[in-house]
PDB file of C-alpha atoms in Angstrom:
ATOM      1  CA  UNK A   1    -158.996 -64.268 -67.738  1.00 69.00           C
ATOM      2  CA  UNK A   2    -161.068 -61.404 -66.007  1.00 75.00           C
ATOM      3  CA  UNK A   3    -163.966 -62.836 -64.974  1.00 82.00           C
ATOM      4  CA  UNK A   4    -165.440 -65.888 -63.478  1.00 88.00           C
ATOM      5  CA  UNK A   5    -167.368 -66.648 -66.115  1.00 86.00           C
ATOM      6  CA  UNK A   6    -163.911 -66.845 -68.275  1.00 88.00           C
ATOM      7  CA  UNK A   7    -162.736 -69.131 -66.143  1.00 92.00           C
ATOM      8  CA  UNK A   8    -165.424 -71.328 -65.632  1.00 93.00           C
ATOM      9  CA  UNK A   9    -165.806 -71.766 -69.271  1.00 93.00           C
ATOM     10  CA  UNK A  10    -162.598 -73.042 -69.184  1.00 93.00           C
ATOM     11  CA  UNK A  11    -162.344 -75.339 -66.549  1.00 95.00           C
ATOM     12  CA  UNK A  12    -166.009 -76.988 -68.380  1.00 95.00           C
ATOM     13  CA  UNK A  13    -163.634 -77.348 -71.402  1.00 95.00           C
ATOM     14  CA  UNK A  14    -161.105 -79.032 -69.318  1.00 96.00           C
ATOM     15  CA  UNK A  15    -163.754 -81.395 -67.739  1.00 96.00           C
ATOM     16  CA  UNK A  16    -165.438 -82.202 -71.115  1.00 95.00           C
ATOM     17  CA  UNK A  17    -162.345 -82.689 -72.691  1.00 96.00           C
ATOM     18  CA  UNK A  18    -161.182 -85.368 -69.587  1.00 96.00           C
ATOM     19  CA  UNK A  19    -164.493 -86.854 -69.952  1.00 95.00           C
ATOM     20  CA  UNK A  20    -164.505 -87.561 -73.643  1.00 94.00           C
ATOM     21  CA  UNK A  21    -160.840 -88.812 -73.119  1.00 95.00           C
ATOM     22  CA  UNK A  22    -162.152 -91.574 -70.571  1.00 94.00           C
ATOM     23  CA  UNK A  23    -164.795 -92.460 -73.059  1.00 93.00           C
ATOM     24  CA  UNK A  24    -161.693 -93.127 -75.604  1.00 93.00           C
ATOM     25  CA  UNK A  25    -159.878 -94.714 -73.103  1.00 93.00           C
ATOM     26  CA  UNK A  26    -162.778 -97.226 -72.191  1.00 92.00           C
ATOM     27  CA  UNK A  27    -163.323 -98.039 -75.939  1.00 92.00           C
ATOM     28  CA  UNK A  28    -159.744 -98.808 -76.507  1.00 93.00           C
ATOM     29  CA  UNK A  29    -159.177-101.029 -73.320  1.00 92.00           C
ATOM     30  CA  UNK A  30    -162.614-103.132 -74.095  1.00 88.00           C
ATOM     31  CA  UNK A  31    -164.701-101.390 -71.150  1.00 83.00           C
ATOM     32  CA  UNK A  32    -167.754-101.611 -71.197  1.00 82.00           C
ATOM     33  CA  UNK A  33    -169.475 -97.730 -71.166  1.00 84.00           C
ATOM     34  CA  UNK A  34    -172.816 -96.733 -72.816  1.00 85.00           C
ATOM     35  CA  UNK A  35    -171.206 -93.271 -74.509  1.00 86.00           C
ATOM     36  CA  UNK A  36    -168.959 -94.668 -77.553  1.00 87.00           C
ATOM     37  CA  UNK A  37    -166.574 -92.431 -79.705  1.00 90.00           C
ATOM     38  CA  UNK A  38    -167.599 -91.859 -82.984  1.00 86.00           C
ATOM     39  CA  UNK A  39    -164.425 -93.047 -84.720  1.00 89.00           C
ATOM     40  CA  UNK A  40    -161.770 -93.529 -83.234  1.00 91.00           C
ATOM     41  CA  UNK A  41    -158.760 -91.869 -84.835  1.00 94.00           C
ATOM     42  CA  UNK A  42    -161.038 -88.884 -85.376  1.00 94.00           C
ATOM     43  CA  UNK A  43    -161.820 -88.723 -81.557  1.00 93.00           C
ATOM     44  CA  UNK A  44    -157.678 -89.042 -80.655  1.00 94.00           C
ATOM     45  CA  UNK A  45    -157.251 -85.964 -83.245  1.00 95.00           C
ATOM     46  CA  UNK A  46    -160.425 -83.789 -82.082  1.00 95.00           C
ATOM     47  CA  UNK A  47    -159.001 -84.594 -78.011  1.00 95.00           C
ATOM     48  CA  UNK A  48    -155.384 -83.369 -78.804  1.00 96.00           C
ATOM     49  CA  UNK A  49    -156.696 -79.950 -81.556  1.00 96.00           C
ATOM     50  CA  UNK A  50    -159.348 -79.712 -78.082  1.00 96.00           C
ATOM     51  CA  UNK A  51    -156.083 -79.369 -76.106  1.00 96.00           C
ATOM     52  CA  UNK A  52    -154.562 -76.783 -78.203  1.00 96.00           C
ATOM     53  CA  UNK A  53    -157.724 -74.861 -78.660  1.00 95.00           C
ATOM     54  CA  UNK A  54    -158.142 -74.735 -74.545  1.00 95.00           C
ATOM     55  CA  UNK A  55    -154.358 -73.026 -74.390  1.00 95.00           C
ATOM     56  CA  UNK A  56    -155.253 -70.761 -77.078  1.00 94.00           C
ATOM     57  CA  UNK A  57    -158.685 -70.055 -75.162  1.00 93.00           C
ATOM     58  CA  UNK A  58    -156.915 -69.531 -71.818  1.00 92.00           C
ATOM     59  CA  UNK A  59    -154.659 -67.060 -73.373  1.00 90.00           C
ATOM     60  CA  UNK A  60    -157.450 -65.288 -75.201  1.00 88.00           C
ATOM     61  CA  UNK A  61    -156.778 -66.289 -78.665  1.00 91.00           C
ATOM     62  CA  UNK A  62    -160.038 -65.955 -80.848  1.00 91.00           C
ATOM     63  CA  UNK A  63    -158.494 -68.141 -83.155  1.00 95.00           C
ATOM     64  CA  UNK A  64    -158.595 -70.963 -80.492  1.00 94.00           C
ATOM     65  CA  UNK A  65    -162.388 -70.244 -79.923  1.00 93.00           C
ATOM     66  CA  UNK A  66    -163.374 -70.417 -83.847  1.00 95.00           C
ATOM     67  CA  UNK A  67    -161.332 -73.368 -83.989  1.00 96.00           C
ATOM     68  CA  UNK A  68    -163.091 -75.123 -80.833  1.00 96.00           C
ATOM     69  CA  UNK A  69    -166.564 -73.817 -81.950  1.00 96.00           C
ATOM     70  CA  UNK A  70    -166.393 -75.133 -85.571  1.00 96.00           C
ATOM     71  CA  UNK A  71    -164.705 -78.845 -84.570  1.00 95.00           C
ATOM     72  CA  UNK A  72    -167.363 -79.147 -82.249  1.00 95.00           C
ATOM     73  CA  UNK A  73    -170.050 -78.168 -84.191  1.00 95.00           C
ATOM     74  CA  UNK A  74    -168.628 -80.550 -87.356  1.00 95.00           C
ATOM     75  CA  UNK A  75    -167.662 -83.698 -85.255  1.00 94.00           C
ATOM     76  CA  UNK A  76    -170.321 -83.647 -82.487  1.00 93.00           C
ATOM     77  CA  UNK A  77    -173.136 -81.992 -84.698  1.00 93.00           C
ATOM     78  CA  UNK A  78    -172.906 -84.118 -87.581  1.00 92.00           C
ATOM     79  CA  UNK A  79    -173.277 -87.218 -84.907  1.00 90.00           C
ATOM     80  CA  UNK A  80    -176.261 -85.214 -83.262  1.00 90.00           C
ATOM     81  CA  UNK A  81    -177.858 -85.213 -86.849  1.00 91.00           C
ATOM     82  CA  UNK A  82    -177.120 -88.870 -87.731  1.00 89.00           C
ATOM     83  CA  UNK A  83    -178.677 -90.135 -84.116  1.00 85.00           C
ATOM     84  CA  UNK A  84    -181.909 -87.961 -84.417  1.00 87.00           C
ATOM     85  CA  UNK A  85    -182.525 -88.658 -88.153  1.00 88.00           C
ATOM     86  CA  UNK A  86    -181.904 -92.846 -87.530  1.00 83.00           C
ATOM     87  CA  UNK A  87    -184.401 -92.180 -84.363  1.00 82.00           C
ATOM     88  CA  UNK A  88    -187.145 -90.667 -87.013  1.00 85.00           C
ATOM     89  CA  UNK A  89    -186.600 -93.767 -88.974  1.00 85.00           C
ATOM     90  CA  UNK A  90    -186.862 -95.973 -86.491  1.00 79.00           C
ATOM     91  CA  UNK A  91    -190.034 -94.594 -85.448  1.00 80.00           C
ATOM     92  CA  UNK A  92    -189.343 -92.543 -82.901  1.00 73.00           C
ATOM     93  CA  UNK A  93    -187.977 -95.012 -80.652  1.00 73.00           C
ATOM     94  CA  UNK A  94    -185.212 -94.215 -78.589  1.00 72.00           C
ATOM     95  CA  UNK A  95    -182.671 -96.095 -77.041  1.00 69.00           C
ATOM     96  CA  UNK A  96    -181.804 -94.534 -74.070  1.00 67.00           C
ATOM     97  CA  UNK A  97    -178.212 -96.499 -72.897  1.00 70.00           C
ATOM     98  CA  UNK A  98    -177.380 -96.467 -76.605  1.00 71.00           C
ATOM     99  CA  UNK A  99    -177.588 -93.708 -78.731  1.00 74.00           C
ATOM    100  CA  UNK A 100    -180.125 -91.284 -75.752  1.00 82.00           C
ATOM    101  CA  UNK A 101    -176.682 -91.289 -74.043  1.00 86.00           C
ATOM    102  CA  UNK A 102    -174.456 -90.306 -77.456  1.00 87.00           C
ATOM    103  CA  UNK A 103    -177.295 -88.087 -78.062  1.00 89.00           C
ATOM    104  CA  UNK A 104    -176.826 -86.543 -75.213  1.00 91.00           C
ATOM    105  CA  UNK A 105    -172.547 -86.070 -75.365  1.00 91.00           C
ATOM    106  CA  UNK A 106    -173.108 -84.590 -78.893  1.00 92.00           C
ATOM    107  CA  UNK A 107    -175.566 -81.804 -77.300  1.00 94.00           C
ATOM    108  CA  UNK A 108    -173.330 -81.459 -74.916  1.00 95.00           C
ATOM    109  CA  UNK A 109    -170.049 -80.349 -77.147  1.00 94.00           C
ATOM    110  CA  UNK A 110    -172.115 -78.645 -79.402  1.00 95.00           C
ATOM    111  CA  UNK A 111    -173.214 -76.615 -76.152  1.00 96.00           C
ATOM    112  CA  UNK A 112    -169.294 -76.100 -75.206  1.00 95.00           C
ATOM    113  CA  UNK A 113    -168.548 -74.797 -78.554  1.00 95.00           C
ATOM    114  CA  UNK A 114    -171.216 -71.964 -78.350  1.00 96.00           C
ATOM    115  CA  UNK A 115    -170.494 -70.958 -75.044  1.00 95.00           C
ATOM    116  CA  UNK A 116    -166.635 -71.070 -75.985  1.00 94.00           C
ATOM    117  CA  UNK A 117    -167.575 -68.931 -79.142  1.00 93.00           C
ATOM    118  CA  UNK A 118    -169.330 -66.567 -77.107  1.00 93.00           C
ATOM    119  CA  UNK A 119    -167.373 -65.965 -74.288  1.00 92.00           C
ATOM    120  CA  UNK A 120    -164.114 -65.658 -76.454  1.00 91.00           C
ATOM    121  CA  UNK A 121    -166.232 -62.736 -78.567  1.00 90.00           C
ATOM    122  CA  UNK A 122    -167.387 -61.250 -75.485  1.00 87.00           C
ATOM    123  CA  UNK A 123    -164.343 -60.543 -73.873  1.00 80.00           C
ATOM    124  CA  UNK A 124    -162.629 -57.379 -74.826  1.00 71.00           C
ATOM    125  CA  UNK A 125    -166.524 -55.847 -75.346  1.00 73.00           C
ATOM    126  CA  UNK A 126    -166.665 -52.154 -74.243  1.00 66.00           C
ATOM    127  CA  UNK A 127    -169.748 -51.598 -71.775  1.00 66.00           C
ATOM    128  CA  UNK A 128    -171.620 -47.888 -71.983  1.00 70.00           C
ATOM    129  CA  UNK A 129    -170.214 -45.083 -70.229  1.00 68.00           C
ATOM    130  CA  UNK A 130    -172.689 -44.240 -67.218  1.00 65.00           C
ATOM    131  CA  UNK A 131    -173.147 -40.987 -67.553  1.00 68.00           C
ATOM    132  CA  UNK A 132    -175.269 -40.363 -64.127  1.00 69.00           C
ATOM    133  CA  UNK A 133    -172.077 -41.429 -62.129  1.00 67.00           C
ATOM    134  CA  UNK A 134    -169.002 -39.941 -64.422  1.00 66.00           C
ATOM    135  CA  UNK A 135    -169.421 -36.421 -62.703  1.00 63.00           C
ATOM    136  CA  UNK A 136    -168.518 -37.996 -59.267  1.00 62.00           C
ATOM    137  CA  UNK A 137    -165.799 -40.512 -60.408  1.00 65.00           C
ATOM    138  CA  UNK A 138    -163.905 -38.017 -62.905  1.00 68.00           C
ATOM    139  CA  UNK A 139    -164.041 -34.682 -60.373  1.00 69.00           C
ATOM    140  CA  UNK A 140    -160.772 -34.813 -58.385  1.00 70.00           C
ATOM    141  CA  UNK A 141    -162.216 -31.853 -56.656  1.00 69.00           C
ATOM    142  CA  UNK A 142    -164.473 -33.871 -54.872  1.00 63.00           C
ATOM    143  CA  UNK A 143    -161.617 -36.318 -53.203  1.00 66.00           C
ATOM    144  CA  UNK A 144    -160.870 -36.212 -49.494  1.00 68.00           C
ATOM    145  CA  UNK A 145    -157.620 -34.052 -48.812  1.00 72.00           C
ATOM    146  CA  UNK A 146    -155.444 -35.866 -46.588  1.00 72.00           C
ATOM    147  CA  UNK A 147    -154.877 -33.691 -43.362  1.00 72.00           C
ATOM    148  CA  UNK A 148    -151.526 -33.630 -41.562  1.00 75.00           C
ATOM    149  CA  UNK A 149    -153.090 -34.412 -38.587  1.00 76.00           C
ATOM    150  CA  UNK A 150    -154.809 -37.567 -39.348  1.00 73.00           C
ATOM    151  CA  UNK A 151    -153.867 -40.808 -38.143  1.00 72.00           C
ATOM    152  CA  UNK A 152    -152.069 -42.634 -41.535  1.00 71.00           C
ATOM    153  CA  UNK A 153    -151.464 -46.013 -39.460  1.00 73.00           C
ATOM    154  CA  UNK A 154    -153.086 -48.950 -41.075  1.00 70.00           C
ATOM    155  CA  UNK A 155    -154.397 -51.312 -37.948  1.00 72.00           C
ATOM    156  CA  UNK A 156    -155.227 -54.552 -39.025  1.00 68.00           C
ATOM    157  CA  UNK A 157    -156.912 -57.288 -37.140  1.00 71.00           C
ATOM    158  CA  UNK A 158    -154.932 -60.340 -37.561  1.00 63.00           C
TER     159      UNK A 158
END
């Protein structure tokens, strides 16, 4: 976990994994919420193999990435296809509390999985020497020699 943008892809996997567990939660206790799971045992597997893949991600396991990526895109992609090919049937006609909203979850997830995938493949990337500066940072020649008579007090403003 180097940068921020490691972390905040985790802490979006933490949040969409809470929010699709209140969206179980409400199904299961009779609430009444526009966003519905998909199935129901499916969702309770997919939210606790989400939990192990966001370990695995915060450690830096590329195993935990591929395995977030290609849930996602299976579970939340196949219900992205189903919703858009029953709104061409229909017409075009979109219900927007109904299936606008599961629509929208599914795009979501599917989103999380790519970013996931490419922030876990990004990570240990090697960026291009730069040349132009290398001279300067690699020359120990060029450091400042400490002089005896300098002042080697560290004053701090507290």
């Amino acid at each position: 976990m180097k940068t921020f943008a490691n972390w905040m892809t985790v802490i979006f996997m933490i949040m969409y994994w809470g929010f699709r567990i209140f969206i179980t939660y409400m199904f299961t206790n009779g609430g009444e919420y526009p966003i519905k799971p998909i199935n129901l045992y499916t969702e309770i597997v997919v939210l606790f193999i989400t939990f192990m893949c966001i370990v695995l991600v915060f450690k830096r396991q590329r195993v935990g990435g591929f395995i977030y990526f290609g849930m996602n895109m299976m579970y939340y992609g196949f219900e992205l296809y189903r919703n858009i090919s029953n709104t061409i049937a229909d017409g075009g006609k979109i219900d927007i509390m109904g299936s606008g909203l599961d629509m929208f979850a599914s795009f979501l997830g599917i989103v999380m999985g790519i970013v996931v995938l490419i922030d876990i493949l990004s990570y240990n990337m090697k960026t291009k020497i730069d040349k132009s500066t290398d001279w300067y940072y690699k020359n120990k020649d060029l450091d400042k020699a400490k002089d005896s008579r300098e002042d080697s007090n560290n004053y701090r403003i507290y």
